Short mmCIF file of C-alpha atoms in Angstrom, two decimals:
data_model
loop_
_atom_site.label_atom_id
_atom_site.label_comp_id
_atom_site.label_asym_id
_atom_site.label_seq_id
_atom_site.Cartn_x
_atom_site.Cartn_y
_atom_site.Cartn_z
CA MET R 1 0.02 -0.12 -0.14
CA THR R 2 1.36 3.48 -0.99
CA PRO R 3 2.03 6.08 1.81
CA LEU R 4 -0.52 8.09 0.48
CA GLY R 5 -3.16 5.37 1.09
CA LEU R 6 -1.88 4.81 4.34
CA MET R 7 -2.23 8.39 5.53
CA LEU R 8 -5.69 8.63 3.70
CA ALA R 9 -6.90 5.63 5.97
CA LEU R 10 -5.62 7.45 9.22
CA THR R 11 -7.59 10.31 7.85
CA PHE R 12 -10.71 8.03 8.01
CA ALA R 13 -9.90 7.11 11.61
CA THR R 14 -9.61 10.63 12.84
CA GLY R 15 -13.10 11.42 11.48
CA VAL R 16 -14.35 8.55 13.30
CA VAL R 17 -12.41 9.75 16.87
CA ASP R 18 -13.66 13.27 16.28
CA ALA R 19 -16.84 12.23 15.98
CA VAL R 20 -16.96 9.96 19.28
CA GLY R 21 -15.21 12.78 21.00
CA TYR R 22 -17.65 15.60 19.88
CA LEU R 23 -20.97 13.43 20.10
CA ARG R 24 -20.17 11.55 23.73
CA LEU R 25 -17.36 13.12 25.28
CA ASP R 26 -18.91 16.87 25.95
CA GLN R 27 -18.02 18.19 22.54
CA VAL R 28 -14.36 17.70 22.44
CA PHE R 29 -12.35 17.48 19.34
CA ALA R 30 -9.52 14.60 19.84
CA GLY R 31 -7.79 15.23 16.33
CA ASN R 32 -8.86 19.00 15.24
CA MET R 33 -7.27 21.13 17.87
CA THR R 34 -8.51 24.12 15.98
CA GLY R 35 -12.17 23.31 17.22
CA ASN R 36 -10.98 23.03 20.91
CA VAL R 37 -9.00 26.29 20.80
CA VAL R 38 -12.11 27.73 19.43
CA ILE R 39 -14.61 26.40 21.98
CA LEU R 40 -12.12 27.41 24.70
CA GLY R 41 -12.07 31.11 23.27
CA MET R 42 -15.78 31.22 23.27
CA ALA R 43 -15.92 29.67 26.62
CA ALA R 44 -13.78 32.45 28.17
CA THR R 45 -16.18 34.81 27.48
CA GLY R 46 -18.59 33.23 30.21
CA GLY R 47 -22.47 32.41 30.02
CA THR R 48 -21.99 30.32 26.95
CA ASP R 49 -22.25 26.70 28.81
CA LEU R 50 -19.37 25.64 26.71
CA PRO R 51 -17.23 22.62 28.03
CA VAL R 52 -13.97 23.86 29.49
CA LEU R 53 -12.35 20.51 31.29
CA GLY R 54 -12.83 18.52 28.34
CA PRO R 55 -11.24 20.65 25.48
CA SER R 56 -8.27 21.77 27.75
CA VAL R 57 -7.40 18.42 28.62
CA ALA R 58 -7.39 17.11 25.20
CA LEU R 59 -5.21 20.07 23.69
CA VAL R 60 -2.81 19.21 26.30
CA SER R 61 -2.75 15.74 25.77
CA PHE R 62 -2.61 16.29 21.98
CA LEU R 63 0.51 18.52 22.39
CA VAL R 64 2.08 15.78 24.73
CA GLY R 65 1.55 13.35 22.08
CA ALA R 66 3.03 15.10 19.20
CA ALA R 67 5.89 16.34 21.41
CA VAL R 68 7.16 12.92 22.46
CA THR R 69 6.73 11.66 18.95
CA GLY R 70 8.73 14.53 17.75
CA ARG R 71 11.33 13.74 20.16
CA VAL R 72 11.50 10.26 19.14
CA LEU R 73 11.68 10.80 15.47
CA ARG R 74 14.16 13.53 15.91
CA THR R 75 16.98 11.44 14.34
CA ALA R 76 15.21 9.08 12.55
CA ALA R 77 15.74 8.74 8.46
CA PRO R 78 13.15 9.92 6.13
CA GLY R 79 10.16 7.85 5.29
CA TRP R 80 8.73 5.07 7.26
CA THR R 81 10.99 3.42 9.89
CA HIS R 82 10.87 1.16 13.06
CA ARG R 83 10.17 4.19 15.09
CA CYS R 84 7.08 4.82 13.12
CA THR R 85 6.07 1.48 13.42
CA GLY R 86 6.20 1.76 17.07
CA LEU R 87 4.61 5.12 17.57
CA LEU R 88 1.40 4.50 15.50
CA GLY R 89 1.42 1.02 16.92
CA GLY R 90 1.21 2.86 20.38
CA ALA R 91 -1.43 5.05 19.27
CA GLY R 92 -3.53 2.11 17.96
CA LEU R 93 -2.92 0.48 21.46
CA VAL R 94 -4.04 3.65 23.22
CA LEU R 95 -7.32 3.83 20.95
CA ALA R 96 -7.93 0.27 21.90
CA ALA R 97 -7.58 0.49 25.51
CA THR R 98 -10.04 3.49 25.12
CA ALA R 99 -12.34 1.67 23.18
CA LEU R 100 -12.29 -1.21 26.07
CA VAL R 101 -12.88 1.31 28.81
CA LEU R 102 -15.67 2.97 26.83
CA GLY R 103 -17.39 -0.45 26.00
CA VAL R 104 -17.49 -1.41 29.72
CA THR R 105 -18.33 1.82 31.51
CA GLY R 106 -19.56 3.99 29.11
CA VAL R 107 -19.16 7.70 29.10
CA GLY R 108 -19.49 7.87 32.98
CA ASP R 109 -19.26 11.38 34.78
CA PRO R 110 -17.28 14.48 33.37
CA GLY R 111 -13.88 13.33 34.97
CA THR R 112 -14.15 10.04 32.94
CA ARG R 113 -15.19 11.79 29.55
CA ALA R 114 -12.19 14.25 30.26
CA SER R 115 -9.99 11.28 30.56
CA MET R 116 -11.35 9.49 27.59
CA ALA R 117 -10.72 12.63 25.47
CA ALA R 118 -7.56 12.81 26.91
CA SER R 119 -6.37 9.44 25.79
CA LEU R 120 -8.04 10.02 22.44
CA ALA R 121 -6.22 13.31 21.99
CA LEU R 122 -2.79 11.56 22.87
CA ALA R 123 -3.21 9.17 20.40
CA MET R 124 -4.18 11.66 17.80
CA GLY R 125 -1.31 13.93 18.51
CA ALA R 126 1.24 10.94 18.15
CA GLN R 127 -0.58 10.19 14.82
CA ALA R 128 -0.18 13.62 13.51
CA ALA R 129 3.32 13.87 14.26
CA THR R 130 4.24 10.70 12.67
CA ALA R 131 2.46 11.83 9.46
CA ARG R 132 4.20 14.95 9.84
CA HIS R 133 7.38 13.12 9.48
CA LEU R 134 6.09 10.78 6.73
CA ALA R 135 5.39 14.06 4.75
CA VAL R 136 2.69 12.94 2.49
CA LYS R 137 1.86 16.18 0.88
CA ASP R 138 -1.81 17.75 1.66
CA VAL R 139 -2.67 14.80 4.09
CA THR R 140 -1.92 15.68 7.73
CA THR R 141 -4.58 13.05 8.88
CA VAL R 142 -6.13 15.28 11.32
CA VAL R 143 -7.30 18.49 9.72
CA VAL R 144 -8.31 19.28 6.35
CA THR R 145 -8.54 23.13 6.32
CA SER R 146 -5.32 23.62 4.71
CA THR R 147 -6.42 20.76 2.04
CA LEU R 148 -9.82 22.30 1.34
CA THR R 149 -7.66 25.74 0.57
CA GLY R 150 -5.45 23.86 -1.74
CA LEU R 151 -8.19 22.01 -3.53
CA ALA R 152 -10.19 25.45 -3.71
CA ALA R 153 -7.08 27.61 -4.79
CA ASP R 154 -5.54 25.38 -7.55
CA SER R 155 -8.73 24.61 -8.96
CA ARG R 156 -10.45 26.00 -12.11
CA LEU R 157 -12.15 28.86 -10.52
CA GLY R 158 -8.86 29.69 -8.77
CA ALA R 159 -5.22 29.48 -10.16
CA ALA R 160 -6.19 26.29 -12.42
CA ARG R 161 -3.06 24.34 -11.57
CA GLY R 162 -5.15 21.34 -10.82
CA GLN R 163 -2.50 19.81 -9.06
CA GLY R 164 -3.23 17.30 -6.29
CA ALA R 165 -6.98 17.35 -6.48
CA GLY R 166 -7.53 13.71 -6.30
CA ARG R 167 -5.37 13.55 -3.27
CA ARG R 168 -6.92 16.58 -1.69
CA ALA R 169 -10.46 15.40 -2.51
CA ALA R 170 -9.64 11.98 -1.33
CA ALA R 171 -8.70 13.26 2.12
CA VAL R 172 -11.76 15.40 2.42
CA THR R 173 -14.04 12.79 1.58
CA LEU R 174 -12.50 10.09 4.11
CA ILE R 175 -12.49 12.18 6.84
CA ILE R 176 -16.31 13.07 6.27
CA ALA R 177 -16.84 9.21 5.62
CA GLY R 178 -15.18 8.59 9.24
CA ALA R 179 -17.35 11.39 10.83
CA VAL R 180 -20.42 9.44 9.26
CA ALA R 181 -19.28 6.09 10.53
CA GLY R 182 -18.35 7.25 13.87
CA ALA R 183 -21.88 8.68 14.53
CA ALA R 184 -23.55 5.82 13.26
CA LEU R 185 -21.26 3.41 15.33
CA CYS R 186 -21.97 5.77 18.44
CA GLN R 187 -25.64 5.05 18.35
CA VAL R 188 -24.77 1.52 19.05
CA ASN R 189 -21.70 1.90 21.26
CA GLU R 190 -19.21 4.56 21.58
CA GLY R 191 -16.31 1.93 22.43
CA LEU R 192 -17.40 0.20 19.10
CA ALA R 193 -16.53 3.35 17.19
CA VAL R 194 -13.18 4.10 19.06
CA ALA R 195 -12.37 0.29 18.29
CA SER R 196 -12.89 0.55 14.44
CA ALA R 197 -10.64 3.46 14.52
CA ALA R 198 -7.99 1.51 16.46
CA PHE R 199 -8.54 -1.40 13.86
CA VAL R 200 -7.64 0.87 11.03
CA VAL R 201 -4.48 2.36 12.74
CA LEU R 202 -3.05 -1.01 14.04
CA ALA R 203 -3.77 -2.12 10.15
CA VAL R 204 -1.98 0.79 8.70
CA THR R 205 0.70 0.31 11.07
CA VAL R 206 1.15 -3.28 9.92
CA LEU R 207 1.01 -2.39 6.12
CA GLY R 208 3.39 0.46 6.82
CA HIS R 209 5.98 -1.71 8.37
CA ALA R 210 5.76 -4.32 5.86
CA SER R 211 6.02 -2.16 2.84
CA ALA R 212 9.11 -0.67 4.52
CA ARG R 213 10.76 -3.80 4.80
CA HIS R 214 9.89 -5.16 1.18
CA PRO R 215 10.12 -2.14 -1.08
CA ALA R 216 8.78 -2.48 -4.49
CA ALA R 217 10.32 -4.87 -6.66
CA THR R 218 10.87 -2.38 -9.39
CA THR R 219 13.66 -0.10 -7.62
CA THR R 220 16.59 -0.20 -9.55
CA ARG R 221 19.95 -1.11 -7.74
CA LEU R 222 22.41 1.66 -7.82
CA SER R 223 25.20 -0.74 -8.05
CA THR R 224 24.09 -2.54 -11.57
CA PRO R 225 25.91 -1.09 -14.36
CA PRO R 226 23.69 0.46 -17.17
CA ARG R 227 23.17 -1.43 -20.28
CA TYR R 228 23.25 0.45 -23.71
CA PRO R 229 21.74 -0.83 -27.02
CA ALA R 230 24.29 -1.99 -29.43
CA THR R 231 24.46 -2.76 -33.22
CA GLU R 232 26.28 -5.00 -35.54
CA GLY R 233 28.50 -3.52 -38.22
CA PRO R 234 31.29 -4.25 -40.41
CA ARG R 235 33.93 -3.70 -37.68
CA GLY R 236 32.08 -5.73 -35.13
CA ARG R 237 29.74 -5.11 -32.29
CA GLN R 238 29.44 -1.27 -31.88
CA HIS R 239 27.30 0.77 -29.42
CA THR R 240 24.84 3.09 -30.44
CA TYR R 241 25.50 6.25 -28.40
CA PRO R 242 28.55 7.86 -29.74
CA ARG R 243 30.70 8.27 -26.46
CA VAL R 244 30.46 4.79 -25.66
CA ARG R 245 31.26 3.75 -29.30
CA ARG R 246 34.41 5.83 -29.12
CA GLN R 247 35.43 4.07 -25.69
CA HIS R 248 34.59 0.66 -27.24
CA GLN R 249 36.77 1.24 -30.32
CA ALA R 250 39.47 2.96 -28.06
CA TYR R 251 39.57 -0.25 -25.95
CA ARG R 252 39.80 -2.39 -28.98
CA ARG R 253 42.67 -0.31 -30.88
CA PRO R 254 45.99 -2.13 -30.45
CA LEU R 255 48.81 -0.80 -28.26
CA MET R 256 51.59 1.04 -30.20
CA PRO R 257 54.94 -0.44 -29.47
CA GLN R 258 57.31 1.47 -27.27
CA GLN R 259 60.34 2.98 -28.96
#
């Protein structure tokens, strides 16, 4: 599976998680921190009845997850490495543990909801920082504001560049699909919704690790010497490229006797 496909799958998981956070955990966004910042800003005016505890702990947990991931990947090589596998695998396990707690105890009191929001945001912070390291263009896996900006700005109504339109549209579509799936699963059980997101993240981890261990067979080895076409002529086998032909003729020229 390509890196783009893996990041798009994570984008779907983010839609599921954010649906659970908003619908069941006091209007908290676990992946989209812009929403939490705006909610906290509006709540600061007072008299809005907007949640403060959940968005606050989610914001802090997201930053912690992103900071720890950034520290781990600071000296990592570009592309998918064993560290990416460990970090995304850890995020998937955190989601799985949260799903188990939600499935057994439910959303509970405000303190329980805040702790569940914190664990979801921690996993999303790790996911977002790992995706940032992998650097798939236009796919951050947690927000689509910049993706929508690029989609509109480069469209025929904008700059008419048409670059990356499919990739951007896919990211927006998948986060919407994830939100729809998360909302539908919440009607059954919020733990089931988070479990589906955990499954996606863990599946991406396995596929990404496998693709890193077994790169495409079409990759050209640098140590393999290039082969040039050749033709048969009256003087024997001659290369069609002039420079190579001259080298070939020089090699065939007999050595001059020393005086």
